[in-house]
Tab-separated table of C-alpha atoms and ligand atoms in Angstrom:
chain	number	residue	atom	x	y	z
A	1	GLY	CA	-5.595	20.789	-5.119
A	2	GLN	CA	-2.203	19.153	-5.456
A	3	SER	CA	0.435	20.490	-7.853
A	4	MET	CA	1.078	18.795	-11.176
A	5	LYS	CA	4.565	17.967	-9.933
A	6	ASP	CA	3.302	16.055	-6.900
A	7	LEU	CA	0.764	14.340	-9.067
A	8	PHE	CA	3.160	12.897	-11.652
A	9	ARG	CA	6.538	12.483	-9.952
A	10	PHE	CA	8.169	11.904	-13.365
A	11	SER	CA	11.103	9.551	-13.534
A	12	VAL	CA	13.746	8.675	-16.138
A	13	ALA	CA	14.606	4.990	-16.718
A	14	TYR	CA	18.392	4.636	-16.546
A	15	TRP	CA	18.471	1.495	-18.698
A	16	HIS	CA	16.713	2.928	-21.748
A	17	THR	CA	17.911	6.509	-21.570
A	18	PHE	CA	21.574	6.099	-20.711
A	19	ARG	CA	22.221	2.462	-21.698
A	20	GLY	CA	19.947	2.177	-24.738
A	21	THR	CA	21.891	1.034	-27.785
A	22	GLY	CA	19.173	0.358	-30.331
A	23	SER	CA	19.824	-3.360	-30.355
A	24	ASP	CA	16.906	-5.764	-30.530
A	25	PRO	CA	16.611	-9.551	-30.798
A	26	PHE	CA	17.129	-9.269	-34.572
A	27	GLY	CA	19.732	-6.549	-34.852
A	28	ALA	CA	22.942	-5.124	-33.441
A	29	PRO	CA	23.250	-1.718	-31.744
A	30	THR	CA	22.528	1.282	-33.948
A	31	LEU	CA	22.870	4.164	-31.482
A	32	LYS	CA	26.388	5.369	-30.781
A	33	ARG	CA	26.242	7.527	-27.685
A	34	PRO	CA	29.021	10.024	-27.021
A	35	TRP	CA	29.138	9.011	-23.362
A	36	ASP	CA	29.732	5.332	-24.156
A	37	ASP	CA	33.265	4.246	-25.000
A	38	GLY	CA	32.110	0.711	-25.806
A	39	THR	CA	33.439	-0.812	-22.578
A	40	ASP	CA	31.339	-1.875	-19.623
A	41	SER	CA	33.953	-0.473	-17.243
A	42	VAL	CA	33.631	1.348	-13.949
A	43	GLU	CA	35.314	4.385	-15.551
A	44	ASN	CA	32.677	4.541	-18.261
A	45	ALA	CA	29.949	3.949	-15.688
A	46	LEU	CA	31.157	6.948	-13.672
A	47	LYS	CA	31.268	9.130	-16.786
A	48	ARG	CA	27.709	8.059	-17.586
A	49	VAL	CA	26.535	9.226	-14.157
A	50	ASP	CA	27.640	12.775	-15.002
A	51	VAL	CA	25.727	12.675	-18.270
A	52	ALA	CA	22.656	11.181	-16.595
A	53	PHE	CA	22.403	13.874	-13.950
A	54	GLU	CA	23.076	16.651	-16.455
A	55	PHE	CA	20.278	15.229	-18.606
A	56	MET	CA	17.796	14.873	-15.750
A	57	THR	CA	18.547	18.333	-14.435
A	58	LYS	CA	18.056	19.931	-17.846
A	59	LEU	CA	14.888	17.936	-18.400
A	60	GLY	CA	13.528	18.882	-14.995
A	61	ALA	CA	12.854	15.259	-14.043
A	62	GLU	CA	12.471	14.821	-10.331
A	63	PHE	CA	13.310	11.097	-10.178
A	64	TYR	CA	15.163	8.246	-11.833
A	65	CYS	CA	15.063	4.446	-11.606
A	66	PHE	CA	17.793	1.909	-12.174
A	67	HIS	CA	18.882	-1.730	-12.095
A	68	ASP	CA	22.112	-2.570	-10.305
A	69	ARG	CA	23.663	-3.641	-13.611
A	70	ASP	CA	22.599	-0.486	-15.475
A	71	VAL	CA	24.650	1.758	-13.262
A	72	ALA	CA	27.655	-0.484	-12.600
A	73	PRO	CA	29.286	-3.315	-14.559
A	74	GLU	CA	28.681	-7.020	-14.075
A	75	ALA	CA	31.780	-8.913	-12.863
A	76	PRO	CA	33.067	-12.490	-12.680
A	77	THR	CA	32.298	-12.730	-8.964
A	78	LEU	CA	29.599	-11.355	-6.713
A	79	LYS	CA	32.259	-9.701	-4.589
A	80	GLN	CA	33.659	-7.770	-7.542
A	81	ALA	CA	30.211	-6.849	-8.838
A	82	ASN	CA	29.304	-5.482	-5.406
A	83	ALA	CA	32.551	-3.507	-5.294
A	84	ASN	CA	31.758	-2.009	-8.725
A	85	LEU	CA	28.324	-1.059	-7.505
A	86	ASP	CA	29.674	0.587	-4.367
A	87	LYS	CA	31.994	2.799	-6.422
A	88	VAL	CA	29.207	4.041	-8.684
A	89	VAL	CA	26.644	4.373	-5.883
A	90	ALA	CA	29.000	6.703	-4.015
A	91	LYS	CA	28.937	8.976	-7.054
A	92	LEU	CA	25.167	8.645	-7.531
A	93	LYS	CA	24.759	9.735	-3.933
A	94	ASP	CA	26.892	12.839	-4.455
A	95	LYS	CA	25.075	13.697	-7.658
A	96	GLN	CA	21.652	13.318	-6.046
A	97	LYS	CA	22.747	15.707	-3.331
A	98	GLU	CA	24.196	18.172	-5.794
A	99	THR	CA	21.190	18.225	-8.163
A	100	GLY	CA	18.212	17.303	-5.983
A	101	VAL	CA	17.238	14.482	-8.360
A	102	LYS	CA	15.878	11.568	-6.294
A	103	LEU	CA	15.617	7.813	-6.660
A	104	LEU	CA	12.068	6.615	-7.301
A	105	TRP	CA	13.072	2.962	-7.221
A	106	GLY	CA	15.969	0.607	-7.491
A	107	THR	CA	15.918	-2.983	-8.662
A	108	ALA	CA	18.209	-5.894	-9.492
A	109	ASN	CA	18.728	-7.178	-13.003
A	110	LEU	CA	17.867	-10.860	-12.604
A	111	PHE	CA	17.365	-11.563	-16.285
A	112	SER	CA	20.342	-10.560	-18.490
A	113	HIS	CA	23.107	-12.836	-17.220
A	114	PRO	CA	23.090	-16.416	-18.616
A	115	ARG	CA	22.937	-17.768	-15.054
A	116	TYR	CA	19.297	-16.665	-14.990
A	117	LEU	CA	18.392	-18.805	-17.978
A	118	HIS	CA	15.859	-20.757	-15.871
A	119	GLY	CA	14.790	-17.849	-13.705
A	120	ALA	CA	16.177	-16.339	-10.521
A	121	ALA	CA	14.034	-16.919	-7.415
A	122	THR	CA	12.246	-19.667	-9.365
A	123	SER	CA	15.380	-21.212	-10.874
A	124	CYS	CA	15.713	-24.990	-10.504
A	125	ASN	CA	19.338	-24.427	-9.459
A	126	ALA	CA	20.037	-23.678	-5.788
A	127	ASP	CA	23.209	-21.694	-6.528
A	128	VAL	CA	21.286	-19.417	-8.835
A	129	PHE	CA	18.607	-18.931	-6.157
A	130	ALA	CA	21.381	-18.010	-3.716
A	131	TYR	CA	23.060	-15.646	-6.187
A	132	ALA	CA	19.745	-13.926	-6.885
A	133	ALA	CA	19.118	-13.543	-3.139
A	134	ALA	CA	22.565	-12.014	-2.636
A	135	GLN	CA	22.077	-9.686	-5.596
A	136	VAL	CA	18.677	-8.503	-4.336
A	137	LYS	CA	20.063	-8.068	-0.817
A	138	LYS	CA	22.723	-5.732	-2.178
A	139	ALA	CA	20.301	-3.913	-4.486
A	140	ILE	CA	17.927	-3.233	-1.572
A	141	GLU	CA	20.867	-1.940	0.451
A	142	VAL	CA	22.004	0.521	-2.224
A	143	THR	CA	18.410	1.608	-2.846
A	144	TYR	CA	18.155	2.318	0.864
A	145	GLU	CA	21.473	4.161	0.831
A	146	LEU	CA	20.249	6.377	-2.004
A	147	GLY	CA	16.938	7.126	-0.305
A	148	GLY	CA	14.917	5.153	-2.871
A	149	GLU	CA	11.189	5.490	-2.213
A	150	ASN	CA	10.299	2.089	-3.671
A	151	TYR	CA	11.944	-1.165	-4.700
A	152	VAL	CA	10.745	-3.042	-7.792
A	153	PHE	CA	10.645	-6.743	-8.644
A	154	TRP	CA	10.026	-7.444	-12.302
A	155	GLY	CA	10.091	-11.209	-12.684
A	156	GLY	CA	11.468	-11.199	-16.196
A	157	ARG	CA	12.471	-14.841	-16.169
A	158	GLU	CA	10.320	-15.993	-13.257
A	159	GLY	CA	8.061	-18.336	-15.152
A	160	TYR	CA	8.264	-21.449	-17.250
A	161	THR	CA	8.833	-22.621	-20.785
A	162	ASN	CA	7.484	-26.132	-20.422
A	163	LEU	CA	5.144	-27.492	-17.745
A	164	PHE	CA	6.238	-31.104	-18.325
A	165	ASN	CA	9.539	-30.417	-16.554
A	166	THR	CA	8.313	-27.709	-14.193
A	167	ASP	CA	6.907	-28.045	-10.687
A	168	LEU	CA	4.737	-24.954	-10.776
A	169	ASN	CA	3.603	-25.232	-7.169
A	170	ARG	CA	7.172	-25.581	-5.957
A	171	GLU	CA	8.482	-22.626	-7.971
A	172	LEU	CA	5.743	-20.385	-6.606
A	173	ALA	CA	6.711	-21.537	-3.100
A	174	HIS	CA	10.360	-20.643	-3.810
A	175	LEU	CA	9.274	-17.236	-5.006
A	176	ALA	CA	7.207	-16.693	-1.858
A	177	LYS	CA	10.166	-17.690	0.318
A	178	PHE	CA	12.368	-15.292	-1.631
A	179	MET	CA	9.936	-12.394	-1.209
A	180	HIS	CA	9.667	-12.995	2.542
A	181	MET	CA	13.458	-13.018	2.825
A	182	ALA	CA	13.616	-9.743	0.880
A	183	HIS	CA	11.023	-8.203	3.174
A	184	ASP	CA	12.817	-9.475	6.288
A	185	HIS	CA	16.064	-7.974	5.069
A	186	ALA	CA	14.475	-4.619	4.231
A	187	LYS	CA	13.017	-4.536	7.745
A	188	ALA	CA	16.332	-5.516	9.300
A	189	ILE	CA	18.220	-2.639	7.672
A	190	GLY	CA	15.418	-0.114	8.189
A	191	PHE	CA	14.442	0.321	4.534
A	192	LYS	CA	10.942	1.829	4.505
A	193	GLY	CA	10.472	2.000	0.734
A	194	GLN	CA	7.470	0.288	-0.843
A	195	PHE	CA	8.044	-3.095	-2.510
A	196	LEU	CA	6.412	-3.322	-5.936
A	197	PHE	CA	5.789	-6.239	-8.287
A	198	GLU	CA	5.763	-5.336	-11.959
A	199	PRO	CA	3.461	-7.696	-13.841
A	200	LYS	CA	4.150	-8.816	-17.397
A	201	PRO	CA	2.585	-11.891	-18.987
A	202	LYS	CA	5.416	-13.115	-21.211
A	203	GLU	CA	8.648	-12.056	-22.915
A	204	PRO	CA	11.303	-13.109	-22.227
A	205	THR	CA	9.704	-16.112	-20.511
A	206	LYS	CA	6.986	-18.020	-22.339
A	207	HIS	CA	4.676	-17.734	-19.339
A	208	GLN	CA	5.491	-15.482	-16.408
A	209	TYR	CA	4.137	-16.062	-12.899
A	210	ASP	CA	3.475	-12.337	-12.439
A	211	PHE	CA	1.213	-12.364	-15.502
A	212	ASP	CA	-1.012	-9.399	-14.642
A	213	ALA	CA	-2.330	-7.434	-11.679
A	214	ALA	CA	-4.776	-10.215	-10.764
A	215	ALA	CA	-2.112	-12.956	-10.792
A	216	CYS	CA	0.214	-10.815	-8.661
A	217	LEU	CA	-2.525	-9.955	-6.180
A	218	ASN	CA	-3.450	-13.597	-5.821
A	219	PHE	CA	0.175	-14.492	-5.115
A	220	ILE	CA	0.535	-11.609	-2.661
A	221	GLY	CA	-2.676	-12.456	-0.825
A	222	ARG	CA	-2.127	-16.187	-0.490
A	223	ASN	CA	1.438	-15.715	0.764
A	224	GLY	CA	0.672	-13.243	3.532
A	225	LEU	CA	2.249	-10.296	1.708
A	226	ASP	CA	-0.775	-7.966	1.529
A	227	GLY	CA	0.394	-4.360	1.598
A	228	VAL	CA	4.024	-5.478	1.784
A	229	ILE	CA	4.035	-5.681	-2.004
A	230	LYS	CA	2.022	-3.326	-4.189
A	231	LEU	CA	2.162	-3.022	-7.972
A	232	ASN	CA	4.182	-1.103	-10.527
A	233	LEU	CA	1.972	-1.267	-13.607
A	234	GLU	CA	3.182	-0.765	-17.166
A	235	ALA	CA	0.877	0.204	-20.026
A	236	ASN	CA	2.531	-2.009	-22.597
A	237	HIS	CA	2.528	-5.011	-20.241
A	238	ALA	CA	-1.195	-4.584	-19.679
A	239	THR	CA	-1.925	-4.765	-23.386
A	240	LEU	CA	0.379	-7.765	-23.769
A	241	ALA	CA	-1.831	-9.496	-21.217
A	242	GLY	CA	-4.885	-8.568	-23.270
A	243	HIS	CA	-6.071	-5.858	-20.897
A	244	SER	CA	-6.465	-2.146	-21.295
A	245	PHE	CA	-4.099	-0.221	-19.048
A	246	MET	CA	-7.061	1.410	-17.328
A	247	HIS	CA	-8.356	-2.035	-16.371
A	248	GLU	CA	-5.058	-2.934	-14.705
A	249	LEU	CA	-4.845	0.398	-12.884
A	250	GLU	CA	-8.421	0.269	-11.636
A	251	TYR	CA	-8.122	-3.386	-10.620
A	252	ALA	CA	-5.031	-2.559	-8.561
A	253	ARG	CA	-6.598	0.578	-7.121
A	254	ILE	CA	-9.705	-1.148	-5.782
A	255	HIS	CA	-7.411	-3.675	-4.076
A	256	ASN	CA	-5.363	-0.858	-2.541
A	257	ALA	CA	-2.329	-2.018	-4.503
A	258	LEU	CA	-1.744	0.708	-7.085
A	259	GLY	CA	1.805	1.740	-6.259
A	260	SER	CA	3.537	3.245	-9.283
A	261	ILE	CA	3.423	3.235	-13.056
A	262	ASP	CA	5.795	2.540	-15.932
A	263	ALA	CA	4.560	4.896	-18.610
A	264	ASN	CA	4.661	3.955	-22.280
A	265	THR	CA	2.098	3.197	-24.960
A	266	GLY	CA	-0.869	0.951	-24.392
A	267	ASP	CA	-1.715	0.434	-28.042
A	268	LEU	CA	-3.636	-2.825	-28.375
A	269	LEU	CA	-2.085	-3.405	-31.800
A	270	LEU	CA	1.356	-3.831	-30.269
A	271	GLY	CA	2.202	-7.508	-30.323
A	272	TRP	CA	5.168	-7.166	-28.021
A	273	ASP	CA	6.788	-4.838	-25.539
A	274	THR	CA	7.984	-1.989	-27.755
A	275	ASP	CA	8.355	0.523	-24.913
A	276	GLN	CA	7.313	3.530	-26.974
A	277	PHE	CA	6.912	6.891	-25.288
A	278	PRO	CA	3.315	7.760	-24.413
A	279	THR	CA	1.814	10.392	-26.712
A	280	ASP	CA	-1.851	9.465	-26.682
A	281	ILE	CA	-4.008	11.780	-24.581
A	282	TYR	CA	-6.912	9.320	-24.685
A	283	LEU	CA	-4.627	6.899	-22.843
A	284	THR	CA	-3.189	9.467	-20.422
A	285	THR	CA	-6.690	10.774	-19.636
A	286	GLN	CA	-7.773	7.259	-18.670
A	287	ILE	CA	-4.637	6.835	-16.559
A	288	MET	CA	-5.163	10.141	-14.798
A	289	LEU	CA	-8.831	9.392	-14.080
A	290	VAL	CA	-7.678	6.449	-11.977
A	291	ILE	CA	-4.714	8.221	-10.409
A	292	LEU	CA	-6.805	11.259	-9.446
A	293	GLU	CA	-9.425	8.955	-7.949
A	294	GLN	CA	-6.671	7.470	-5.782
A	295	GLY	CA	-5.320	10.913	-4.873
A	296	GLY	CA	-1.914	10.463	-6.524
A	297	LEU	CA	0.720	7.753	-6.572
A	298	LYS	CA	3.076	8.777	-3.798
A	299	PRO	CA	5.449	7.136	-2.861
A	300	GLY	CA	5.174	5.840	-6.432
A	301	GLY	CA	5.541	7.926	-9.553
A	302	THR	CA	5.421	8.033	-13.336
A	303	ASN	CA	8.503	6.340	-14.714
A	304	PHE	CA	9.036	6.560	-18.468
A	305	ASP	CA	9.894	2.950	-19.220
A	306	ALA	CA	10.306	3.949	-22.832
A	307	LYS	CA	13.044	4.135	-25.400
A	308	VAL	CA	13.728	6.096	-28.544
A	309	ARG	CA	13.596	4.129	-31.798
A	310	ARG	CA	16.581	2.372	-33.367
A	311	GLU	CA	16.917	5.093	-36.007
A	312	SER	CA	16.979	7.884	-33.445
A	313	PHE	CA	20.650	8.725	-33.872
A	314	ASP	CA	20.647	12.154	-32.232
A	315	PRO	CA	20.633	12.026	-28.397
A	316	VAL	CA	18.643	15.284	-28.431
A	317	ASP	CA	15.688	13.037	-29.287
A	318	LEU	CA	15.891	11.770	-25.710
A	319	PHE	CA	14.757	15.205	-24.556
A	320	HIS	CA	11.969	15.490	-27.103
A	321	ALA	CA	10.714	12.022	-26.254
A	322	HIS	CA	10.522	12.700	-22.513
A	323	ILE	CA	9.013	16.159	-23.004
A	324	GLY	CA	6.400	14.680	-25.326
A	325	GLY	CA	5.543	12.097	-22.704
A	326	MET	CA	5.287	14.667	-19.939
A	327	ASP	CA	3.117	16.839	-22.130
A	328	ALA	CA	0.769	13.961	-22.910
A	329	PHE	CA	0.406	13.348	-19.162
A	330	ALA	CA	-0.197	17.016	-18.401
A	331	ARG	CA	-2.931	17.185	-21.050
A	332	GLY	CA	-4.467	13.938	-19.853
A	333	ALA	CA	-4.492	15.239	-16.291
A	334	LYS	CA	-6.265	18.445	-17.314
A	335	ILE	CA	-8.934	16.551	-19.206
A	336	ALA	CA	-9.368	14.029	-16.395
A	337	ALA	CA	-9.652	16.845	-13.853
A	338	ALA	CA	-12.305	18.595	-15.968
A	339	ILE	CA	-14.312	15.363	-16.308
A	340	ARG	CA	-14.125	14.830	-12.561
A	341	LYS	CA	-15.121	18.418	-11.842
A	342	ASP	CA	-18.261	17.989	-13.957
A	343	GLY	CA	-19.176	14.957	-11.853
A	344	ILE	CA	-20.434	13.246	-14.963
A	345	LEU	CA	-18.950	9.790	-14.301
A	346	PRO	CA	-20.547	9.149	-10.888
A	347	GLU	CA	-23.828	10.191	-12.537
A	348	PHE	CA	-23.437	7.511	-15.206
A	349	VAL	CA	-22.671	4.891	-12.591
A	350	LYS	CA	-25.622	5.918	-10.461
A	351	THR	CA	-27.995	5.719	-13.406
A	352	ARG	CA	-26.629	2.378	-14.475
A	353	TYR	CA	-27.149	0.651	-11.126
A	354	ALA	CA	-30.397	2.428	-10.338
A	355	SER	CA	-32.430	-0.782	-10.290
A	356	TYR	CA	-30.474	-1.996	-7.275
A	357	ASP	CA	-31.466	1.129	-5.367
A	358	SER	CA	-35.078	1.311	-6.451
A	359	GLY	CA	-37.543	-1.126	-8.020
A	360	ILE	CA	-36.505	-4.562	-6.866
A	361	GLY	CA	-34.511	-2.946	-4.088
A	362	GLN	CA	-37.710	-1.710	-2.486
A	363	LYS	CA	-39.218	-5.145	-2.392
A	364	ILE	CA	-36.170	-7.325	-1.977
A	365	ASP	CA	-32.686	-6.450	-0.874
A	366	THR	CA	-30.682	-8.109	-3.651
A	367	GLY	CA	-27.651	-8.207	-1.408
A	368	LYS	CA	-29.381	-10.156	1.351
A	369	ALA	CA	-32.026	-12.194	-0.453
A	370	SER	CA	-31.605	-15.928	-0.948
A	371	PHE	CA	-31.705	-17.610	-4.340
A	372	ALA	CA	-35.146	-18.946	-3.431
A	373	GLU	CA	-36.497	-15.472	-2.690
A	374	LEU	CA	-35.082	-14.098	-5.901
A	375	GLU	CA	-36.583	-17.011	-7.805
A	376	LYS	CA	-39.993	-16.365	-6.248
A	377	TYR	CA	-39.766	-12.689	-7.160
A	378	MET	CA	-38.819	-13.503	-10.752
A	379	LEU	CA	-41.526	-16.171	-11.134
A	380	GLU	CA	-44.151	-13.639	-10.006
A	381	LYS	CA	-42.796	-10.847	-12.154
A	382	GLY	CA	-42.090	-12.811	-15.321
A	383	GLU	CA	-39.704	-11.357	-17.895
A	384	ALA	CA	-36.600	-9.510	-16.683
A	385	ALA	CA	-36.555	-5.849	-17.665
A	386	PRO	CA	-33.906	-4.940	-20.233
A	387	ASN	CA	-31.159	-2.640	-19.054
A	388	THR	CA	-32.301	0.784	-20.153
A	389	SER	CA	-29.441	2.855	-18.780
A	390	GLY	CA	-27.842	3.207	-22.259
A	391	ARG	CA	-25.910	6.252	-23.410
A	392	GLN	CA	-22.961	4.012	-24.315
A	393	GLU	CA	-22.096	5.986	-27.426
A	394	TRP	CA	-21.873	9.187	-25.470
A	395	ILE	CA	-19.693	7.512	-22.849
A	396	GLU	CA	-17.392	5.971	-25.403
A	397	ASN	CA	-16.824	9.408	-26.920
A	398	LEU	CA	-16.586	11.089	-23.555
A	399	ILE	CA	-12.972	12.223	-23.783
A	400	ASN	CA	-13.639	13.799	-27.194
A	401	GLN	CA	-16.050	16.253	-25.609
A	402	TYR	CA	-13.258	17.543	-23.381
A	403	VAL	CA	-10.303	17.636	-25.780
B	501	GLT	C1	12.798	-4.473	-18.398
B	501	GLT	C2	11.315	-4.588	-18.398
B	501	GLT	C3	10.722	-3.409	-17.764
B	501	GLT	C4	10.987	-3.383	-16.287
B	501	GLT	C5	12.376	-3.170	-15.920
B	501	GLT	C6	12.541	-3.426	-14.446
B	501	GLT	S1	13.506	-3.871	-16.956
B	501	GLT	O1	13.217	-3.630	-19.423
B	501	GLT	O2	10.819	-4.756	-19.733
B	501	GLT	O3	9.361	-3.332	-17.998
B	501	GLT	O4	10.321	-2.269	-15.759
B	501	GLT	O5	13.246	-4.556	-14.117
B	502	MN	MN1	8.643	-1.608	-16.918
B	503	MN	MN1	8.019	-2.656	-21.335
């Protein structure tokens, strides 16, 4: 019943779209953008805001996401960096008002600056911990000021390289303390946006604490942060962790923690985080099956955490890439809706678990029986029946029947 717009809540990632240079760990920038004069100055940052809002308006994107350091320049002191941010945020605020484009989430970049070499909240250095806290405090404040509907924590360097010199238990405790402070501050200023962890198993850190949905949920649960922090799941991060994206989404959903998504490819052949735009309707259908089951993502959305390739010299490609992604989602949603309308999936599930509801279920309640009772039943019966529910081939080709 809901509109496609409410269902997707598409968002543009400021860092890739307006700051993307085509550099990678092996090569220098390749993309010269007309709105970049090569300086990381406040003047250039303000010029970029105009371009960003013109782009998003023309694209018809409802939302955007940013890091503090994407929108405003880093500075030698925290005071100066905050002042830079204030100048640009004032303009972002005006532009949001003028265009109607909204902020899906804000976040702090706690990974680019060399100070974060050993992590931010989990750094072994107290000054770095303090700097990270101050940076997040400010980032939450500007997100609040801009009406951001969520606030994201991607623990890019929260992890370890070597366990021989790392007190894992202690670093997790520091992270928990940090998250409680962030929550306390959000409450204190009246920020009602949803906090989201974004899991990723590795890169840049050798092993990240927020490895996948399960690791994040364990951390959240054992530190009394249930509901306070939900998840922003990214397709490419799921596959890096060896999962399908659908697994991560469904795992979060059943734990009431599916908050928002970072859309890109979930190709299992990708060995690293290439952040390619999603084009695969088999993937988007799987995504939409989970999202429709949840009834949408609000206050979360669908953020294209994706970049054009290094050889994509023409900025017009930025439009094509986003439109292609939106189209893939629209097609996936239509297919997922048709599958749901047919009611075919609940049928498969019902058939598959039928033995729990009949057969043994009539004699013994498998949920309540003791091991001894189940043993007695099995000794009397003999051989266990093979699972005859089958139809796997049909199910594996399911989406094909609807394309
Ligand atoms: C970084 C990372 C992304 C996160 C961003 C949020 S930045 O590029 O790879 O997946 O969403 O901090
Ligand atoms: Mn991401
Ligand atoms: Mn990524």
